[in-house]
Amino acid sequence: MGTTVIDQELDAVGEILLRQGHCAPRTLERARRVAAESDQRLDAVLIQLGLVSERGLAEAYASLLSIPITAADRYPRIEPVLPDRLSAGFLRHARAMPISANDQTLVLAAADPLDRFTQSAVAVATGLPVRLEVAVPIELETALNRLYPEETQADPNADADAPLEEDAERLKDLASEAPVIRLVNLLITRAVETQASDIHIEPFEDRLRVRYRYDGVLHEAEPPPRHLAAAITSRIKIMARLDIAERRMPQDGRIKMAVRGQDVDFRVSTIPSLHGETVVLRILDRTAVVFDYARLGLAPRVIRKLETSLELPNGIVLVTGPTGSGKTTTLYTGLLALNAVTRKIVTVEDPIEYQLQGINQIQVRAQIDLTFASLLRSILRQDPDVIMVGEIRDGETAQIAVQAALTGHLVLSTLHTNSAAAAVTRLRDMGVEDYLLTAVLRGIMAQRLVRRLCPDCRRAEPAPAALIERFGLDRRTTDRPIMLSHAVGCAACRQTGYRGRTAIAEFLDLGPEIERLIFARADHATIERAAVAAGMELMFDAGLAAALAGDTTIEELTRSIRADA
């Protein structure tokens, strides 16, 4: 059988994907073998196996056919184009949508521009010549859901008092329907491709809200139809191996799936709310996380102090800050630097966020009494060199960590405090004696994550006199005039003006003066003043230095850290 036109075009698409760097030669060869064995198109296999992104494939189509990709803001917002001639069912099946039309031409966005039948059928149905553009599938799907909402069909035989098992079976059937599977996959794929850290799915009385968290800030996405809320939740539960019949209690699980040719883990949490279950998926993309102090944004002086404390044979090193401040990533970076054949490293975590090669990681399971304290007690019997405790939450865990440090182990952990000095008073409140604190503490680092200005669109302007006076900027730089950069917004940063985050930190050394103050039961403010006098740079001051360097803004800094903190 001879090679068809579509086969030739698909071969060309594969070569373009290679040339543009969207996939590797071995990846493409693997997809070609699967396509031949399953009698499917090469492009379909590449997407189904997660070997290329939807946008990458769209760029290859556009390059092959010399046509543009439809921008997300070009889809109709309120009214569909020619709804009397093109039905919603046909457009959904064809994965296409008209985006504009006049007397001479109809512009059609198509997810599969190699499908000549759709182009011809639209031309016949409308009586207009068709000009083709390439649609990114998730953007097309969002526009279709907005302009052609599917009507919910009530089941006249549905029994409001049906047993929970029957209700669960109906939900399972609904969650297994292709449109729901495709919709959930699109929500997940879009989040990964746009480098979101979380997906929040929240049902309300009149709508289903979907939000993605970018650089620590939530942004609302185009919502799916409200009547699909239960089906979407059930589909996610099935993927995470949770009990879909249980809707009264919180549940936690994990999903592992291929996106962009990479295995990505998702931590799933469901909680019952007034109008259904709220679902949060935390995206744990190992390829997107950098375990390098400098690339995390830590200042060289802080890195040196942290590395020095981690090189000590025993003691406790703490990283403090609120949830989502990057504490675990900092500790992971330290563990990987310590990881060697000559050291036994064990972690106790809740949950285990990333799997680290060569390090023994243990998951806390409170329901079977595997708590931080009980696991830590058992781990000490195995004589590890380094122990990481995900978080010191109570006095029992704190006491065991202190005993571990006293008996020759290096213990790394986190605390939820606003500053490094406040960690001392927190441990004291947990019942750790002052003499033990001075005996085991080797260093305390407090950190925050602030959004980094987009390098493509940031704009530097002279700093207002009021800001210079308020924050003493004239004492922090010799540059004149004093310049501060501002967020502008462009396509590269989703019009936010920010792209990525950087860490700012303070590091408290336990010198003789600090130890004296701890013995004297001084409060954290007194300890902090003494540390500053000894040379510690406060976290807010480190943030001001980042703002003067053009990495972030004063507004972002004050949002993340109060100036009087």
Coordinates of C-alpha atoms in Angstrom, one line a residue:
M1 CA 0.0 0.0 0.0
G2 CA 1.4 3.4 -1.0
T3 CA 2.1 6.2 1.4
T4 CA -0.9 8.6 1.6
V5 CA -0.8 12.4 1.8
I6 CA -1.7 12.3 5.5
D7 CA 1.1 9.9 6.2
Q8 CA 3.6 12.2 4.5
E9 CA 2.2 15.2 6.4
L10 CA 2.5 13.3 9.7
D11 CA 6.1 12.3 8.9
A12 CA 6.8 16.0 8.3
V13 CA 5.1 16.9 11.6
G14 CA 7.4 14.5 13.4
E15 CA 10.5 16.0 11.8
I16 CA 9.4 19.5 12.7
L17 CA 8.8 18.4 16.3
L18 CA 12.4 17.1 16.4
R19 CA 13.8 20.3 14.8
Q20 CA 11.8 22.5 17.2
G21 CA 13.0 20.5 20.2
H22 CA 9.5 19.3 21.3
C23 CA 10.7 15.7 21.5
A24 CA 13.8 13.5 21.2
P25 CA 14.6 11.1 18.3
R26 CA 14.0 8.0 20.6
T27 CA 10.7 9.4 21.7
L28 CA 9.5 9.9 18.1
E29 CA 10.7 6.5 17.1
R30 CA 8.7 5.0 20.0
A31 CA 5.6 6.8 19.0
R32 CA 6.0 5.7 15.4
R33 CA 6.2 2.0 16.5
V34 CA 3.1 2.4 18.7
A35 CA 1.2 4.1 15.8
A36 CA 2.1 1.3 13.4
E37 CA 1.1 -1.5 15.8
S38 CA -2.2 0.2 16.9
D39 CA -3.1 1.6 13.5
Q40 CA -3.4 5.1 14.9
R41 CA -2.2 8.4 13.6
L42 CA 1.3 9.5 14.8
D43 CA 0.1 12.8 16.2
A44 CA -2.7 11.1 18.2
V45 CA -0.2 8.7 19.8
L46 CA 2.2 11.5 20.7
I47 CA -0.6 13.3 22.6
Q48 CA -2.1 10.2 24.2
L49 CA 1.2 9.0 25.6
G50 CA 2.1 12.5 26.8
L51 CA 5.2 12.6 24.6
V52 CA 4.6 16.2 23.3
S53 CA 2.5 19.0 24.6
E54 CA -0.6 20.2 22.8
R55 CA 0.9 23.5 22.1
G56 CA 4.1 21.9 20.8
L57 CA 2.0 19.9 18.3
A58 CA 0.1 23.0 17.4
E59 CA 3.3 24.8 16.6
A60 CA 4.4 21.9 14.4
Y61 CA 1.1 22.0 12.5
A62 CA 1.4 25.8 12.0
S63 CA 5.0 25.4 10.7
L64 CA 4.0 22.7 8.3
L65 CA 1.0 24.4 6.8
S66 CA 2.3 28.0 7.2
I67 CA -0.8 29.1 9.1
P68 CA -1.1 30.9 12.4
I69 CA -2.1 29.5 15.8
T70 CA -5.3 31.0 17.2
A71 CA -4.6 33.2 20.2
A72 CA -6.8 32.4 23.2
D73 CA -8.3 35.9 23.2
R74 CA -9.5 35.6 19.6
Y75 CA -12.3 33.1 20.3
P76 CA -15.8 34.7 20.5
R77 CA -16.6 35.7 24.1
I78 CA -20.4 35.8 24.2
E79 CA -22.1 34.7 20.9
P80 CA -21.0 31.9 18.6
V81 CA -20.3 32.5 14.9
L82 CA -23.1 31.3 12.6
P83 CA -24.8 29.1 15.1
D84 CA -27.8 28.5 12.7
R85 CA -25.5 26.8 10.2
L86 CA -23.0 25.0 12.4
S87 CA -24.3 22.8 15.3
A88 CA -22.5 22.4 18.6
G89 CA -22.5 18.6 18.2
F90 CA -20.7 18.9 14.8
L91 CA -18.1 21.4 16.1
R92 CA -17.4 19.3 19.2
H93 CA -17.0 16.1 17.2
A94 CA -14.8 18.0 14.6
R95 CA -12.8 19.8 17.4
A96 CA -13.2 23.1 15.5
M97 CA -14.8 26.5 15.9
P98 CA -15.4 29.4 13.6
I99 CA -13.9 32.5 15.2
S100 CA -14.9 35.1 12.6
A101 CA -16.8 35.5 9.4
N102 CA -17.7 38.1 6.8
D103 CA -19.1 38.0 3.2
Q104 CA -15.8 36.7 1.8
T105 CA -14.2 34.4 4.3
L106 CA -14.8 32.3 7.4
V107 CA -11.9 31.8 9.8
L108 CA -11.9 28.3 11.4
A109 CA -9.8 27.3 14.3
A110 CA -9.2 23.5 14.1
A111 CA -7.3 21.3 16.6
D112 CA -6.6 18.9 13.7
P113 CA -5.8 21.1 10.6
L114 CA -4.8 18.0 8.7
D115 CA -8.5 16.9 8.6
R116 CA -9.6 18.1 5.2
F117 CA -13.2 16.8 5.7
T118 CA -14.0 19.3 8.4
Q119 CA -12.7 22.2 6.4
S120 CA -14.8 21.1 3.3
A121 CA -17.9 20.4 5.4
V122 CA -17.8 23.9 7.1
A123 CA -17.4 25.5 3.6
V124 CA -20.4 23.6 2.3
A125 CA -22.6 24.3 5.4
T126 CA -21.8 28.0 5.4
G127 CA -21.3 28.7 1.7
L128 CA -18.1 30.6 2.5
P129 CA -14.5 29.9 1.7
V130 CA -12.7 28.7 4.8
R131 CA -9.3 30.0 6.1
L132 CA -7.7 27.7 8.5
E133 CA -5.9 28.4 11.8
V134 CA -4.5 26.0 14.3
A135 CA -6.3 25.7 17.7
V136 CA -4.6 24.6 20.9
P137 CA -7.0 21.9 22.1
I138 CA -7.5 23.1 25.7
E139 CA -8.2 26.7 24.6
L140 CA -10.7 25.4 21.9
E141 CA -12.4 23.1 24.5
T142 CA -12.7 26.1 26.9
A143 CA -14.3 28.2 24.2
L144 CA -16.7 25.4 23.2
N145 CA -17.8 24.9 26.8
R146 CA -18.4 28.6 27.1
L147 CA -20.3 29.2 23.9
Y148 CA -22.1 25.8 23.6
P149 CA -22.9 24.7 27.2
E150 CA -24.2 21.2 27.4
E151 CA -27.7 21.0 28.9
T152 CA -28.1 18.9 32.0
Q153 CA -30.6 16.2 31.6
A154 CA -32.7 15.2 34.6
D155 CA -33.2 11.5 35.2
P156 CA -37.0 11.0 35.8
N157 CA -36.2 7.6 37.3
A158 CA -33.6 9.0 39.7
D159 CA -34.5 8.3 43.4
A160 CA -33.4 11.0 45.7
D161 CA -33.3 8.4 48.5
A162 CA -31.4 5.8 46.5
P163 CA -28.8 3.8 48.4
L164 CA -25.3 5.3 48.6
E165 CA -23.9 2.4 46.6
E166 CA -26.2 3.0 43.7
D167 CA -25.4 6.7 43.8
A168 CA -21.7 5.9 43.7
E169 CA -22.2 3.6 40.8
R170 CA -24.0 6.3 38.8
L171 CA -21.2 8.7 39.6
K172 CA -18.6 6.1 38.5
D173 CA -20.4 5.6 35.2
L174 CA -20.6 9.4 34.7
A175 CA -16.9 9.8 35.6
S176 CA -16.0 7.2 33.0
E177 CA -17.6 9.0 30.1
A178 CA -15.2 10.3 27.5
P179 CA -16.1 14.0 27.8
V180 CA -15.4 14.0 31.6
I181 CA -12.2 12.1 31.2
R182 CA -11.1 14.5 28.5
L183 CA -12.1 17.6 30.5
V184 CA -10.2 16.4 33.6
N185 CA -7.1 15.6 31.5
L186 CA -7.3 19.1 29.9
L187 CA -7.5 20.8 33.3
I188 CA -4.4 18.9 34.5
T189 CA -2.5 19.3 31.2
R190 CA -3.1 23.0 31.1
A191 CA -1.9 23.4 34.7
V192 CA 1.3 21.5 34.0
E193 CA 2.0 23.2 30.7
T194 CA 1.5 26.7 32.2
Q195 CA 3.6 25.8 35.3
A196 CA 0.9 26.1 37.9
S197 CA 1.7 24.7 41.4
D198 CA -1.9 23.8 42.3
I199 CA -5.4 23.3 40.9
H200 CA -8.4 24.3 43.0
I201 CA -11.8 23.0 42.0
E202 CA -14.6 24.6 44.1
P203 CA -18.3 24.0 43.7
F204 CA -20.8 26.8 44.5
E205 CA -24.5 27.0 44.2
D206 CA -24.6 28.4 40.7
R207 CA -21.1 27.6 39.3
L208 CA -18.0 25.5 39.5
R209 CA -14.9 27.5 40.0
V210 CA -11.5 26.4 38.8
R211 CA -8.4 28.3 39.9
Y212 CA -4.7 27.7 39.2
R213 CA -2.0 28.9 41.5
Y214 CA 0.9 30.6 39.8
D215 CA 3.9 31.9 41.8
G216 CA 1.9 31.7 45.0
V217 CA -1.1 33.7 43.7
L218 CA -4.5 32.1 42.5
H219 CA -5.8 33.0 39.1
E220 CA -9.3 32.0 37.9
A221 CA -9.7 29.8 34.8
E222 CA -12.6 29.3 32.5
P223 CA -15.0 27.2 34.5
P224 CA -16.5 23.8 33.4
P225 CA -20.3 23.4 33.4
R226 CA -21.7 23.4 36.9
H227 CA -23.6 20.1 36.4
L228 CA -20.4 18.2 35.8
A229 CA -19.0 19.0 39.3
A230 CA -19.8 15.6 40.8
A231 CA -18.5 13.8 37.7
I232 CA -15.2 15.8 37.7
T233 CA -14.7 15.1 41.4
S234 CA -15.4 11.4 40.9
R235 CA -13.0 11.1 38.0
I236 CA -10.2 12.7 40.1
K237 CA -11.1 10.3 43.0
I238 CA -10.9 7.3 40.6
M239 CA -7.5 8.5 39.3
A240 CA -6.3 9.0 42.9
R241 CA -7.7 5.6 44.1
L242 CA -10.0 7.2 46.6
D243 CA -13.5 6.1 47.7
I244 CA -15.9 7.9 45.5
A245 CA -18.9 6.9 47.7
E246 CA -17.4 8.7 50.7
R247 CA -18.4 12.4 50.4
R248 CA -18.7 13.3 54.0
M249 CA -15.1 12.9 55.1
P250 CA -11.8 14.5 53.8
Q251 CA -9.6 12.2 51.7
D252 CA -6.1 12.3 50.5
G253 CA -4.4 10.5 47.6
R254 CA -1.9 10.7 44.8
I255 CA -2.0 10.5 41.0
K256 CA 0.9 9.7 38.7
M257 CA 0.5 10.4 35.0
A258 CA 2.5 11.3 31.9
V259 CA 2.3 15.0 30.9
R260 CA 4.6 16.4 28.2
G261 CA 6.5 13.1 28.2
Q262 CA 7.4 13.4 31.9
D263 CA 5.9 11.5 34.8
V264 CA 4.2 14.1 37.1
D265 CA 2.9 13.4 40.6
F266 CA -0.2 15.1 41.9
R267 CA -1.1 15.2 45.6
V268 CA -4.9 15.2 45.9
S269 CA -7.0 16.5 48.7
T270 CA -10.8 16.4 48.9
I271 CA -12.9 18.2 51.6
P272 CA -16.7 18.3 51.8
S273 CA -18.2 21.8 51.6
L274 CA -21.7 23.3 51.4
H275 CA -22.3 22.7 47.7
G276 CA -20.2 19.5 47.1
E277 CA -16.6 18.5 47.6
T278 CA -13.7 21.0 47.0
V279 CA -10.7 19.4 45.4
V280 CA -7.1 20.6 45.4
L281 CA -4.4 19.0 43.3
R282 CA -0.8 19.9 44.2
I283 CA 1.5 19.5 41.2
L284 CA 4.8 17.8 42.1
D285 CA 6.7 18.1 38.8
R286 CA 10.2 16.8 39.6
T287 CA 11.5 18.3 36.3
A288 CA 10.3 21.8 37.3
V289 CA 11.9 21.8 40.7
V290 CA 15.5 23.0 41.1
F291 CA 17.5 21.7 44.1
D292 CA 20.2 24.4 44.0
Y293 CA 20.6 27.1 46.6
A294 CA 21.7 29.8 44.2
R295 CA 18.9 29.1 41.7
L296 CA 16.4 29.1 44.5
G297 CA 17.5 32.7 45.0
L298 CA 19.3 32.5 48.4
A299 CA 22.0 35.1 49.0
P300 CA 25.6 33.8 49.0
R301 CA 26.2 34.7 52.6
V302 CA 23.1 32.7 53.7
I303 CA 24.1 29.8 51.6
R304 CA 27.6 29.7 53.2
K305 CA 26.1 29.8 56.7
L306 CA 23.6 27.0 55.9
E307 CA 26.2 24.8 54.3
T308 CA 28.5 25.3 57.3
S309 CA 25.8 24.2 59.7
L310 CA 24.9 21.2 57.6
E311 CA 28.6 20.0 57.7
L312 CA 28.5 19.7 61.5
P313 CA 28.4 16.1 62.7
N314 CA 25.4 16.6 65.1
G315 CA 22.8 19.1 66.2
I316 CA 19.6 20.6 64.9
V317 CA 19.3 22.9 61.9
L318 CA 15.9 24.5 61.4
V319 CA 14.2 26.2 58.4
T320 CA 11.1 28.2 59.4
G321 CA 8.4 30.0 57.6
P322 CA 4.6 29.7 56.7
T323 CA 3.2 27.0 54.5
G324 CA 4.3 27.3 50.9
S325 CA 7.5 29.3 51.7
G326 CA 9.9 26.7 50.2
K327 CA 11.1 25.2 53.4
T328 CA 11.0 21.6 52.2
T329 CA 12.7 22.4 48.9
T330 CA 15.6 24.0 50.9
L331 CA 15.9 21.0 53.1
Y332 CA 15.8 18.6 50.1
T333 CA 18.6 20.6 48.6
G334 CA 20.7 20.2 51.8
L335 CA 20.0 16.5 51.9
L336 CA 21.1 16.0 48.3
A337 CA 24.4 17.8 49.1
L338 CA 24.9 15.5 52.1
N339 CA 23.9 12.3 50.3
A340 CA 26.8 9.9 50.1
V341 CA 27.6 6.2 50.4
T342 CA 29.2 6.9 53.7
R343 CA 26.1 8.5 55.3
K344 CA 22.7 6.9 56.1
I345 CA 20.0 9.5 55.6
V346 CA 16.4 9.0 56.7
T347 CA 13.4 11.4 56.4
V348 CA 10.0 11.4 58.1
E349 CA 7.5 13.4 56.0
D350 CA 3.9 14.2 55.8
P351 CA 3.5 13.9 52.9
I352 CA 6.6 12.9 50.9
E353 CA 6.6 15.5 48.2
Y354 CA 9.5 14.4 46.0
Q355 CA 11.4 11.0 45.9
L356 CA 15.1 11.5 46.4
Q357 CA 17.5 8.9 45.0
G358 CA 19.5 7.1 47.7
I359 CA 17.6 8.6 50.7
N360 CA 15.3 6.5 52.9
Q361 CA 11.9 8.4 53.0
I362 CA 9.1 7.4 55.4
Q363 CA 5.5 8.6 55.2
V364 CA 3.6 9.6 58.3
R365 CA 0.3 7.7 58.7
A366 CA -1.5 9.0 61.8
Q367 CA -4.4 6.6 61.3
I368 CA -2.2 3.6 62.2
D369 CA -0.2 5.6 64.8
L370 CA 2.8 6.2 62.6
T371 CA 3.3 9.8 63.8
F372 CA 6.4 11.9 63.6
A373 CA 7.3 11.0 67.2
S374 CA 6.8 7.3 67.0
L375 CA 8.7 7.0 63.7
L376 CA 11.5 9.2 64.9
R377 CA 11.8 6.9 68.0
S378 CA 12.0 3.8 65.7
I379 CA 14.5 5.4 63.3
L380 CA 17.0 6.1 66.0
R381 CA 17.4 2.3 66.5
Q382 CA 18.7 2.1 63.0
D383 CA 21.6 4.4 63.7
P384 CA 21.2 7.0 60.9
D385 CA 23.7 9.8 60.4
V386 CA 21.2 12.4 59.2
I387 CA 17.5 12.6 60.0
M388 CA 15.1 15.0 58.4
V389 CA 11.8 15.5 60.3
G390 CA 9.2 17.1 58.0
E391 CA 7.9 19.4 60.7
I392 CA 8.2 19.6 64.5
R393 CA 4.6 20.0 65.5
D394 CA 4.5 19.0 69.2
G395 CA 6.5 18.8 72.3
E396 CA 7.0 15.0 72.0
T397 CA 8.6 15.3 68.5
A398 CA 10.7 18.2 69.7
Q399 CA 12.0 16.3 72.7
I400 CA 12.9 13.2 70.6
A401 CA 14.6 15.5 68.0
V402 CA 16.7 17.1 70.8
Q403 CA 17.7 13.6 72.2
A404 CA 18.7 12.5 68.7
A405 CA 20.9 15.6 68.3
L406 CA 22.5 15.0 71.7
T407 CA 23.3 11.4 70.8
G408 CA 25.3 12.3 67.7
H409 CA 22.8 12.7 64.9
L410 CA 22.3 15.7 62.6
V411 CA 18.6 16.6 62.6
L412 CA 17.0 18.8 60.0
S413 CA 13.5 20.1 60.4
T414 CA 11.0 22.9 59.9
L415 CA 8.9 25.1 62.1
H416 CA 6.0 27.4 61.4
T417 CA 7.3 30.7 62.7
N418 CA 7.6 34.2 61.2
S419 CA 11.2 34.7 61.9
A420 CA 14.4 32.8 62.8
A421 CA 14.5 34.2 66.4
A422 CA 10.9 33.2 67.0
A423 CA 11.9 29.5 66.6
V424 CA 13.7 29.7 69.9
T425 CA 10.5 30.8 71.8
R426 CA 8.4 28.3 69.9
L427 CA 10.6 25.4 71.0
R428 CA 10.6 26.8 74.5
D429 CA 6.8 26.8 74.4
M430 CA 6.9 23.1 73.4
G431 CA 8.7 22.3 76.6
V432 CA 12.4 22.2 75.4
E433 CA 14.6 23.5 78.2
D434 CA 16.9 26.4 77.6
Y435 CA 20.1 24.5 78.3
L436 CA 19.1 21.9 75.7
L437 CA 18.4 24.6 73.1
T438 CA 21.8 26.0 73.5
A439 CA 23.3 22.5 73.4
V440 CA 21.7 21.3 70.1
L441 CA 20.8 24.3 67.9
R442 CA 23.3 24.8 65.2
G443 CA 21.5 27.4 63.0
I444 CA 18.0 28.7 62.2
M445 CA 17.0 30.0 58.8
A446 CA 13.7 31.8 58.1
Q447 CA 12.6 32.2 54.5
R448 CA 9.9 33.4 52.2
L449 CA 9.2 33.2 48.5
V450 CA 8.5 36.4 46.6
R451 CA 7.5 36.6 43.0
R452 CA 10.3 37.5 40.6
L453 CA 9.7 40.2 38.0
C454 CA 9.3 39.0 34.4
P455 CA 12.7 39.8 32.7
D456 CA 10.9 40.4 29.4
C457 CA 8.6 43.3 30.5
R458 CA 9.8 44.8 33.8
R459 CA 10.4 48.5 33.7
A460 CA 12.8 50.5 35.9
E461 CA 11.9 53.9 37.2
P462 CA 13.3 56.4 39.7
A463 CA 12.1 55.5 43.2
P464 CA 9.6 57.9 44.8
A465 CA 11.0 60.1 47.6
A466 CA 8.4 58.7 50.0
L467 CA 9.6 55.1 49.4
I468 CA 13.3 56.1 49.7
E469 CA 12.6 57.7 53.1
R470 CA 10.3 55.0 54.5
F471 CA 12.7 52.1 53.7
G472 CA 16.0 54.0 53.9
L473 CA 16.9 53.0 50.4
D474 CA 19.5 55.7 50.2
R475 CA 21.5 53.9 52.8
R476 CA 21.3 50.6 51.0
T477 CA 22.7 51.6 47.6
T478 CA 25.2 54.1 46.2
D479 CA 23.4 54.2 42.9
R480 CA 21.9 57.6 42.0
P481 CA 19.2 58.0 41.1
I482 CA 17.8 55.1 43.0
M483 CA 15.9 52.9 40.6
L484 CA 13.1 50.4 41.3
S485 CA 11.6 48.0 38.8
H486 CA 7.9 47.6 38.3
A487 CA 5.6 44.8 36.9
V488 CA 4.2 45.5 33.5
G489 CA 2.8 42.3 32.0
C490 CA 3.3 40.5 28.7
A491 CA 2.4 37.1 27.1
A492 CA 5.4 35.4 28.7
C493 CA 4.2 36.1 32.2
R494 CA 0.4 35.8 31.5
Q495 CA 0.1 39.6 31.8
T496 CA 0.9 39.4 35.6
G497 CA 4.4 41.1 35.3
Y498 CA 5.9 38.3 37.4
R499 CA 7.5 35.0 36.3
G500 CA 8.8 32.5 38.9
R501 CA 9.7 33.1 42.5
T502 CA 12.9 33.7 44.4
A503 CA 13.7 33.0 48.1
I504 CA 14.7 35.6 50.6
A505 CA 16.1 34.5 54.0
E506 CA 17.7 35.4 57.3
F507 CA 20.1 33.0 59.1
L508 CA 20.5 33.1 62.9
D509 CA 23.9 31.9 64.2
L510 CA 24.0 30.6 67.8
G511 CA 26.9 32.6 69.1
P512 CA 27.9 33.2 72.7
E513 CA 25.7 36.3 73.1
I514 CA 22.6 34.5 71.6
E515 CA 23.2 31.6 73.9
R516 CA 23.4 33.9 76.9
L517 CA 20.1 35.5 76.0
I518 CA 18.4 32.1 75.6
F519 CA 19.6 31.1 79.1
A520 CA 18.2 34.4 80.3
R521 CA 14.8 33.5 78.7
A522 CA 14.9 36.6 76.5
D523 CA 12.0 37.0 74.1
H524 CA 12.4 36.7 70.3
A525 CA 12.6 40.4 69.7
T526 CA 15.6 40.8 72.1
I527 CA 17.3 37.8 70.5
E528 CA 16.7 39.2 67.0
R529 CA 18.2 42.6 67.9
A530 CA 21.3 40.9 69.3
A531 CA 21.6 38.8 66.1
V532 CA 21.3 41.9 63.9
A533 CA 24.0 43.7 66.0
A534 CA 26.2 40.6 65.4
G535 CA 25.7 40.9 61.6
M536 CA 22.5 39.0 60.7
E537 CA 20.7 40.5 57.8
L538 CA 16.9 40.5 58.4
M539 CA 14.7 38.8 55.8
F540 CA 13.0 42.1 55.0
D541 CA 16.3 43.8 54.4
A542 CA 17.3 40.9 52.1
G543 CA 14.1 41.5 50.2
L544 CA 14.8 45.2 49.8
A545 CA 18.2 44.3 48.4
A546 CA 16.4 42.1 45.8
A547 CA 14.1 44.9 45.0
L548 CA 17.0 47.3 44.4
A549 CA 18.6 44.7 42.2
G550 CA 15.4 44.6 40.0
D551 CA 14.5 41.0 41.0
T552 CA 11.2 41.9 42.7
T553 CA 9.1 44.9 43.8
I554 CA 8.5 46.6 47.1
E555 CA 4.8 45.8 46.7
E556 CA 5.5 42.1 46.4
L557 CA 7.9 42.3 49.3
T558 CA 5.4 44.0 51.6
R559 CA 2.7 41.5 50.5
S560 CA 4.9 38.6 51.5
I561 CA 6.5 40.1 54.6
R562 CA 5.2 42.9 56.8
A563 CA 7.7 45.7 57.0
D564 CA 7.4 45.6 60.8
A565 CA 7.8 41.8 61.0

